[in-house]
Coordinates of C-alpha atoms and ligand atoms in Angstrom, one line a residue:
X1 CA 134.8 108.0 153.9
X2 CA 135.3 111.1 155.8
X3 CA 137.8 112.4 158.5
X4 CA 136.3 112.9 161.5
X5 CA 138.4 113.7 164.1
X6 CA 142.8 114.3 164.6
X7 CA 143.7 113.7 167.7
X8 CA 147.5 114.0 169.4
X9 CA 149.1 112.3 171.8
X10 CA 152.0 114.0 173.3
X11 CA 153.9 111.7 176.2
X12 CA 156.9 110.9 178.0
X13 CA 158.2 107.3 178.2
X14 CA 161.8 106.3 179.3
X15 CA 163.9 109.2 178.1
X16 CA 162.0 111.3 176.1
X17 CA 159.4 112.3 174.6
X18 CA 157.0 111.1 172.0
X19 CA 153.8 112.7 169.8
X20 CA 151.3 110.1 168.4
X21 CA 148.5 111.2 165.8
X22 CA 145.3 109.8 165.4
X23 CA 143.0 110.1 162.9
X24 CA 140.0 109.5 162.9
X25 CA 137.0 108.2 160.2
X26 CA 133.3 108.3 159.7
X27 CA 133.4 104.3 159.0
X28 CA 135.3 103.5 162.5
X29 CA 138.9 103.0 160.8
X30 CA 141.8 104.8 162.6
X31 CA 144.9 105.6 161.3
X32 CA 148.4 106.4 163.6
X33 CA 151.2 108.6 162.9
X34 CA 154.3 110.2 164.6
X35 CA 155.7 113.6 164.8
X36 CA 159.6 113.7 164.4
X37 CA 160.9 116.5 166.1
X38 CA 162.2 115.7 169.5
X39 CA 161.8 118.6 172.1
X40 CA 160.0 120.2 169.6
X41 CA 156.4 117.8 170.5
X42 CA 154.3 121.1 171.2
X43 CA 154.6 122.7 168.2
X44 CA 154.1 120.2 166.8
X45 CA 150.8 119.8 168.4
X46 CA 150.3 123.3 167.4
X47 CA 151.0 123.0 164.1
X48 CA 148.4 119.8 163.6
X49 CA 145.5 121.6 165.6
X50 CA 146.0 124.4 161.9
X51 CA 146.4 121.9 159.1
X52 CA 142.7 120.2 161.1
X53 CA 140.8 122.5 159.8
X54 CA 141.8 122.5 156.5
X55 CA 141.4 118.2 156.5
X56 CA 137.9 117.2 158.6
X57 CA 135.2 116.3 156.0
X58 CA 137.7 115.3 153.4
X59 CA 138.5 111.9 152.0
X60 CA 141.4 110.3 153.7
X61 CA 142.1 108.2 150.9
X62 CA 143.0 111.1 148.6
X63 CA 146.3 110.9 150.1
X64 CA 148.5 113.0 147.4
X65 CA 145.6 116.1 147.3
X66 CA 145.9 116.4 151.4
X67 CA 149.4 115.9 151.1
X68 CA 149.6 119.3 149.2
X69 CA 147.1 121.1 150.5
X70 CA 148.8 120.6 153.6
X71 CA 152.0 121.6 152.6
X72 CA 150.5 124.7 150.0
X73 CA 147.3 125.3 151.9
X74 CA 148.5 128.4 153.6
X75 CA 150.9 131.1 152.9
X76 CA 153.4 131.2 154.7
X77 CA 155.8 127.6 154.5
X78 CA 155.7 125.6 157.9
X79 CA 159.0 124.6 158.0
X80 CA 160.3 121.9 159.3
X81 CA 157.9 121.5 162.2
X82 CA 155.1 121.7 159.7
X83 CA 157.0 118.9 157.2
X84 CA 157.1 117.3 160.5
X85 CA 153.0 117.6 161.4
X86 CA 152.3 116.4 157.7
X87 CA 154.4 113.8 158.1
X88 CA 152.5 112.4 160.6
X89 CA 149.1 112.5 159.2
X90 CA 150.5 111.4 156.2
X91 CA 151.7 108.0 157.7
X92 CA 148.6 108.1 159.4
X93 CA 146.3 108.5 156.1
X94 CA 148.5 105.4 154.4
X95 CA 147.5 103.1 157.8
X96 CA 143.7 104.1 157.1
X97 CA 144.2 103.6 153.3
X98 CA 145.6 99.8 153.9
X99 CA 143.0 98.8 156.1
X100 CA 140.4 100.4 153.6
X101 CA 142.1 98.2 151.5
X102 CA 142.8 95.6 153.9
X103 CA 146.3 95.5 152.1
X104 CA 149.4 96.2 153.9
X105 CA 151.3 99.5 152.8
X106 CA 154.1 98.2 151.5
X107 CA 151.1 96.6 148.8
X108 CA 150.0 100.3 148.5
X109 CA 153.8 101.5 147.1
X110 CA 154.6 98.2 144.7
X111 CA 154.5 95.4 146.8
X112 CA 157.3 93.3 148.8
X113 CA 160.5 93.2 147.2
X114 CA 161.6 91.8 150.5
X115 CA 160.9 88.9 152.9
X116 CA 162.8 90.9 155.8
X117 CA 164.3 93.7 156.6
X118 CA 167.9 94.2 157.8
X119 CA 168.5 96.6 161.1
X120 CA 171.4 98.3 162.6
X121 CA 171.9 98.9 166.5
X122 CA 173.7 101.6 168.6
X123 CA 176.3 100.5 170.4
X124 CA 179.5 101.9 172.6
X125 CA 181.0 102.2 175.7
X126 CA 183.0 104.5 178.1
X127 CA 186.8 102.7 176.7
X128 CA 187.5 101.2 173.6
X129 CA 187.7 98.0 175.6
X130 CA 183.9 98.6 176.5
X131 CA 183.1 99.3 172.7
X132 CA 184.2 96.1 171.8
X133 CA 182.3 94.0 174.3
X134 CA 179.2 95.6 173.9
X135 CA 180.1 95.1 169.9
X136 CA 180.6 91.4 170.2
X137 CA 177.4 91.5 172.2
X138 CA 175.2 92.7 169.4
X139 CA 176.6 90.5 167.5
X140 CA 176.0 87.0 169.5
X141 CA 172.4 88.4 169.5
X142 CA 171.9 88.2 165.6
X143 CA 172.6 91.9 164.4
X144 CA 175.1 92.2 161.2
X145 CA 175.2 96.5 161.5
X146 CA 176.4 98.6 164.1
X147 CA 176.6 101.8 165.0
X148 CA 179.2 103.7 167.1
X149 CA 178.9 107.6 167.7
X150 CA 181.4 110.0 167.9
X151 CA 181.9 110.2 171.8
X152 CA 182.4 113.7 173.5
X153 CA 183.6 113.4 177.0
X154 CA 180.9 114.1 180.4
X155 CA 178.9 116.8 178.4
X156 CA 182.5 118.4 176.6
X157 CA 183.0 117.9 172.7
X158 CA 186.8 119.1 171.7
X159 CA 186.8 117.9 167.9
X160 CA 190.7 116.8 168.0
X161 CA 189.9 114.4 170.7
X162 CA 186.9 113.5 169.8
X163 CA 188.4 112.2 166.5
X164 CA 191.1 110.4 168.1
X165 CA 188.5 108.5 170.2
X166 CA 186.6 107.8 167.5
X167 CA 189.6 105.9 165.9
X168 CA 190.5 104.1 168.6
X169 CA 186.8 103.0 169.3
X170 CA 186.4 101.6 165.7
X171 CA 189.5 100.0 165.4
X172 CA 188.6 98.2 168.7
X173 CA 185.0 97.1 167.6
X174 CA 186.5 96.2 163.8
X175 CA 189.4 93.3 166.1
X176 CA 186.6 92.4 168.2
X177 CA 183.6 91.4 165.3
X178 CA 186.0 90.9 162.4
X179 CA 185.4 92.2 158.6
X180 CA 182.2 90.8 157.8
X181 CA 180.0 92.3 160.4
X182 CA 179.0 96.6 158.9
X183 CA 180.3 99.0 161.2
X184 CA 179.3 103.0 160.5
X185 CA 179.9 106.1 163.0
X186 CA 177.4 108.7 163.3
X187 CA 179.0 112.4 164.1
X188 CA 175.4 113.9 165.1
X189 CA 176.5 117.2 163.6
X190 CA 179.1 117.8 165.6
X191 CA 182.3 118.2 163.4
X192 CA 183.4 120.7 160.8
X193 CA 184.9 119.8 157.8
X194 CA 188.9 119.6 158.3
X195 CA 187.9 117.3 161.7
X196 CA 185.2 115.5 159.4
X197 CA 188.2 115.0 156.4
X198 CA 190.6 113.9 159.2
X199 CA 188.2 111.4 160.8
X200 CA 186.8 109.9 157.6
X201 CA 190.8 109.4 156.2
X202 CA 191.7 107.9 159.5
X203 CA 189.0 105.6 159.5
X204 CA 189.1 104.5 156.1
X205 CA 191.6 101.8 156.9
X206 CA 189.0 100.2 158.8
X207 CA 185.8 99.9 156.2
X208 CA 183.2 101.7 157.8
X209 CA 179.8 101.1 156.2
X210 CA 179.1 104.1 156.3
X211 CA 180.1 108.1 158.5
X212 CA 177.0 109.7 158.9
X213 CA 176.0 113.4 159.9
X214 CA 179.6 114.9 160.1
X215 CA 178.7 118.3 159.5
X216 CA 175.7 120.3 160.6
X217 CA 172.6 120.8 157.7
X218 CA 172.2 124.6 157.4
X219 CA 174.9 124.4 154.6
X220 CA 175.1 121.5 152.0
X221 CA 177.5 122.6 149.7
X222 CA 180.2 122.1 153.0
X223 CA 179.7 118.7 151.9
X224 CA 182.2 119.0 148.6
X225 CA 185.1 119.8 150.5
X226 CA 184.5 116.2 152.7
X227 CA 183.2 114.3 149.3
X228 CA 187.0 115.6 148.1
X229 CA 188.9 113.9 150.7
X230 CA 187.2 111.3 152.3
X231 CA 186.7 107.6 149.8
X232 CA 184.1 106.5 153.0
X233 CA 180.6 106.4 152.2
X234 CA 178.7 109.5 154.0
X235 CA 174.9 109.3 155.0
X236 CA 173.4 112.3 155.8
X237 CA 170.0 113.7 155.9
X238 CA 168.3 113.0 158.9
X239 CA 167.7 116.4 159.7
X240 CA 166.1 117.3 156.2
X241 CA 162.3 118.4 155.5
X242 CA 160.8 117.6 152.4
X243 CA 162.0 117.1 148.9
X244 CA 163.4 120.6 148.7
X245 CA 166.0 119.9 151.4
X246 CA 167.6 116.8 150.1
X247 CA 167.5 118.8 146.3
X248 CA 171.3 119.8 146.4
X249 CA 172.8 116.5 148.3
X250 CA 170.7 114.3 145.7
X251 CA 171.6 116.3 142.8
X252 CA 174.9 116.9 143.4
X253 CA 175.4 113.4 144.7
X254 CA 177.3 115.1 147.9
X255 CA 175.6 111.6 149.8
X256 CA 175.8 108.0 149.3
X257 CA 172.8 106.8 151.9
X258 CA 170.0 109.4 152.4
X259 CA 168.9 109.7 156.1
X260 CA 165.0 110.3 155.6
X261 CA 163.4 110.5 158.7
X262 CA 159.3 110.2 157.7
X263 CA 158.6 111.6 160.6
X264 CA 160.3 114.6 159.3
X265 CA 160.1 114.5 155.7
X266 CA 156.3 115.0 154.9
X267 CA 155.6 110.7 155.8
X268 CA 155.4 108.4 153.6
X269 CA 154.4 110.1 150.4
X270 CA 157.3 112.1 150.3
X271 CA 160.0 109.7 151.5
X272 CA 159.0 107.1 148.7
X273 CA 159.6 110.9 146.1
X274 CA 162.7 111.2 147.4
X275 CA 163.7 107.3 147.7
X276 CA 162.8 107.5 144.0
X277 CA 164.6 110.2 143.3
X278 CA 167.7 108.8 144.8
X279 CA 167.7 105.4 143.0
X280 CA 168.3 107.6 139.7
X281 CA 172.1 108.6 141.5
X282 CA 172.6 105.1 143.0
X283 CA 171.9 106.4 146.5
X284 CA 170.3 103.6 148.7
X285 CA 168.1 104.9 151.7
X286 CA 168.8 104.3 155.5
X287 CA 165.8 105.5 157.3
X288 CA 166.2 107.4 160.4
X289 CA 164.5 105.9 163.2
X290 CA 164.9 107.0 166.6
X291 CA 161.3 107.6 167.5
X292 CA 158.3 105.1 168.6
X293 CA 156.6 102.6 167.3
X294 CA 155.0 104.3 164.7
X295 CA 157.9 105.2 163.0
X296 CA 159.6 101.8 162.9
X297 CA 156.5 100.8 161.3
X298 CA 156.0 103.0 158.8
X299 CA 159.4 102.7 157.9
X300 CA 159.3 99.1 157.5
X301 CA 156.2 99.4 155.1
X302 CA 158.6 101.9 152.8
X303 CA 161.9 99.3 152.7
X304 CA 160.0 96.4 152.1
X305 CA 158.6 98.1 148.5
X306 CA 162.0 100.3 148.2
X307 CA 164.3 98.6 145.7
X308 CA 167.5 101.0 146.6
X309 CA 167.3 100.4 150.3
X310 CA 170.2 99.6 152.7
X311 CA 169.7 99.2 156.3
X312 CA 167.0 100.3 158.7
X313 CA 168.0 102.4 161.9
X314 CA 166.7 99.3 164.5
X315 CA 165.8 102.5 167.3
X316 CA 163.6 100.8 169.6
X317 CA 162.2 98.1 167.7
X318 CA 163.0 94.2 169.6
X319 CA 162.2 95.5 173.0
X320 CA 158.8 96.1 174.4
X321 CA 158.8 99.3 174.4
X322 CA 155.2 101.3 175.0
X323 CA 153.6 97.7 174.7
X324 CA 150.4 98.3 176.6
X325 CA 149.6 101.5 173.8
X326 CA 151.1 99.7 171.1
X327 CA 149.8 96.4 171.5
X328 CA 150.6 95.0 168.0
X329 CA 153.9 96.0 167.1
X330 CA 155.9 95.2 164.1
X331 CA 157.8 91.4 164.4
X332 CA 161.3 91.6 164.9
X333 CA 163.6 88.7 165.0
X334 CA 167.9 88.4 165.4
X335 CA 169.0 91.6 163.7
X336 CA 165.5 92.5 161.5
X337 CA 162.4 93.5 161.4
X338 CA 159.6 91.2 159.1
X339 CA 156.5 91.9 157.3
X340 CA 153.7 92.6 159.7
X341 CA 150.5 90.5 159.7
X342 CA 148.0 93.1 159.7
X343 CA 146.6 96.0 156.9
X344 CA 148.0 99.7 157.3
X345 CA 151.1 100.0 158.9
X346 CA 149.9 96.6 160.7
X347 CA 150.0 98.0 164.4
X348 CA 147.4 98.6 167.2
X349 CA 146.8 101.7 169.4
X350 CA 145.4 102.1 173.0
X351 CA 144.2 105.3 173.5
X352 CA 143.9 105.0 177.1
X353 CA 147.0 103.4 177.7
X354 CA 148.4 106.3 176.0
X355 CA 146.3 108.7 178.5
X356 CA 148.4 107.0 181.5
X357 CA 151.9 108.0 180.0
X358 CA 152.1 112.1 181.3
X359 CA 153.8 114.3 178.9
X360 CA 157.2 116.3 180.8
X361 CA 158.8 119.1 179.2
X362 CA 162.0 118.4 178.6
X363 CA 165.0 120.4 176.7
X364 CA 167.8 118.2 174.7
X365 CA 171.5 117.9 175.7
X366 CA 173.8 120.8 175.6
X367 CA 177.6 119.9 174.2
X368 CA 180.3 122.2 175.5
X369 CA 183.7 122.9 174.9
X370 CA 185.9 123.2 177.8
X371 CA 186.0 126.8 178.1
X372 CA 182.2 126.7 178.1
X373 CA 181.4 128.1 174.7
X374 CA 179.0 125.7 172.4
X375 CA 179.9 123.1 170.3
X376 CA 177.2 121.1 168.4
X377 CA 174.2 118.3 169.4
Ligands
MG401 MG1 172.1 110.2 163.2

């Protein structure tokens, strides 16, 4: 078998933006993948239209060889945008490999450890008050994890008050579903480490499952001083590219739940390295998933064969989202996502569907402080 053809899909549906891969084969087998870096879709784009030329004519099922001549085949490192574009022809070389195979590709990685999959689902409101209804919500509808964020307030983050809100929106949510239902916060970045320390001590009295991202990525060891304070468990590492970026978290066991995004990370092959890796420190993985359908699936595949797995970011997955370009998605039902029926990542693409959605560009949110200087996204 031979690779043909890589085609990309950049679109805009609902919010955002999204960047589908296809790839294409000699014997009429397709695989998909997805590019994780939102506002960031053309580069992407840019970046798969170089790594091309290096892959038509080769053997898609040589998965690990690709992998690194991807990542090695030119000089100068790609970054995170280019972890990001081998990450989705990765995913998209595993789908072709299981239908080769006509295995699914959590088969490919070990097998199914797991007859389901368990998924956790943002929730929050303007008050406490509204926090706790949409909580309780969630909840009547069959999901066991939830996720609050850190609010800022209209567009303005002031870290103070953003913690104090942040208190008063857990403790809300914790009365309203009671202590068996898993409640984590997710700071998106936005906090330095005295207002992460003070928000994770605050908090502690009400058991979060987890506090992810307090602190932006460009500096890991800022992680000891919060790992000194704070008993909560932290999850961080959504932002992270490759196996070189979650080195010093892993190593220095600065995490206790490793964010990998495989739309980030360098896909599946990578993510299962680093879920390895992580089982030998007792971390357990909590995949990032706020992308497409793609995503959710390839993530599935990797927590049904991951022993040291947690709970899957839900994102968009029990809605039918993009149905008419994804018309076989993954099965979700009351809280969790379930093996899918089909090989490969066990989802269908329309291509022409696809064609309908127009891509927009589009920048992300900007967070302020009051005064108008910049505080973190
Ligand atoms: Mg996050």
């Amino acid at each position: 078998m031979k690779i043909t053809d890589i085609k990309t899909f950049p679109l805009h549906a609902g919010e955002r933006n999204y960047l589908f891969v296809k790839v294409e084969t000699d014997e009429g087998l397709y695989g998909m993948g997805e590019f994780g870096i939102t506002w960031k879709e053309q580069a992407g784009v840019g970046a798969i239209q170089h790594m091309k030329a290096h892959l038509l004519g080769q053997d898609p099922m040589n998965i690990e060889f690709l992998w690194q001549l991807m990542f090695r085949g030119d000089f100068f490192p790609g970054g995170r945008i280019g972890a990001a574009a081998i990450s989705a022809i990765d995913i998209a070389l595993w789908d072709i490999k299981g239908k080769a195979l006509a295995q699914p590709v959590h088969m490919l990685l070990g097998g199914r450890l797991r007859d389901r999959v368990a998924c956790y689902t943002g929730i929050g409101g303007q008050t406490p008050e509204d926090s706790a209804l949409s909580a309780k919500d969630r909840v009547a509808a069959g999901w066991q994890y939830l996720r609050l964020s850190v609010p800022d307030r209209d567009g303005i983050l002031d870290a103070r008050t953003a913690v104090r809100d942040s208190v008063e929106h857990f403790a809300a949510v914790r009365e309203a579903v009671g202590p068996e239902v898993e409640i984590c916060i997710d700071a998106h970045t936005r906090l330095d480490p005295p207002d992460a320390i003070r928000l994770g001590r605050l908090l502690e009295t009400y058991d979060p499952f987890f506090i992810e991202d307090p602190l932006r990525c460009e500096n890991p060891q800022s992680y000891r001083q919060v790992r000194q304070h704070v008993a909560s468990p932290l999850a961080v590492g959504e932002h992270y590219a490759t196996k070189w970026e979650f080195r010093q978290m892993v190593e220095e066991e600065l995490l206790d739940y490793a964010r990998i995004d495989l739309c980030i990370v360098g896909g599946l092959t990578e993510a299962r390295k680093i879920a390895n890796w992580c089982e030998t420190h007792y971390i357990k993985i909590v995949p990032h998933n706020p992308l497409g359908p793609v995503s959710a699936a390839a993530c599935l595949q990797l927590d049904l064969a991951t022993d040291n797995f947690a709970v899957q970011e839900g994102g968009r997955i029990g809605s039918s989202f993009l149905a008419d370009v994804f018309p076989v998605q993954i099965p979700y039902e009351a809280g969790h996502v379930l093996p899918p029926e089909g090989p490969g990542l066990g989802i269908e693409f329309d291509e022409d569907a696809a064609a309908k959605f127009e891509f927009k560009w589009l920048n992300g949110p900007q967070l302020r402080r009051s005064d108008g200087s910049f505080t973190n996204w």
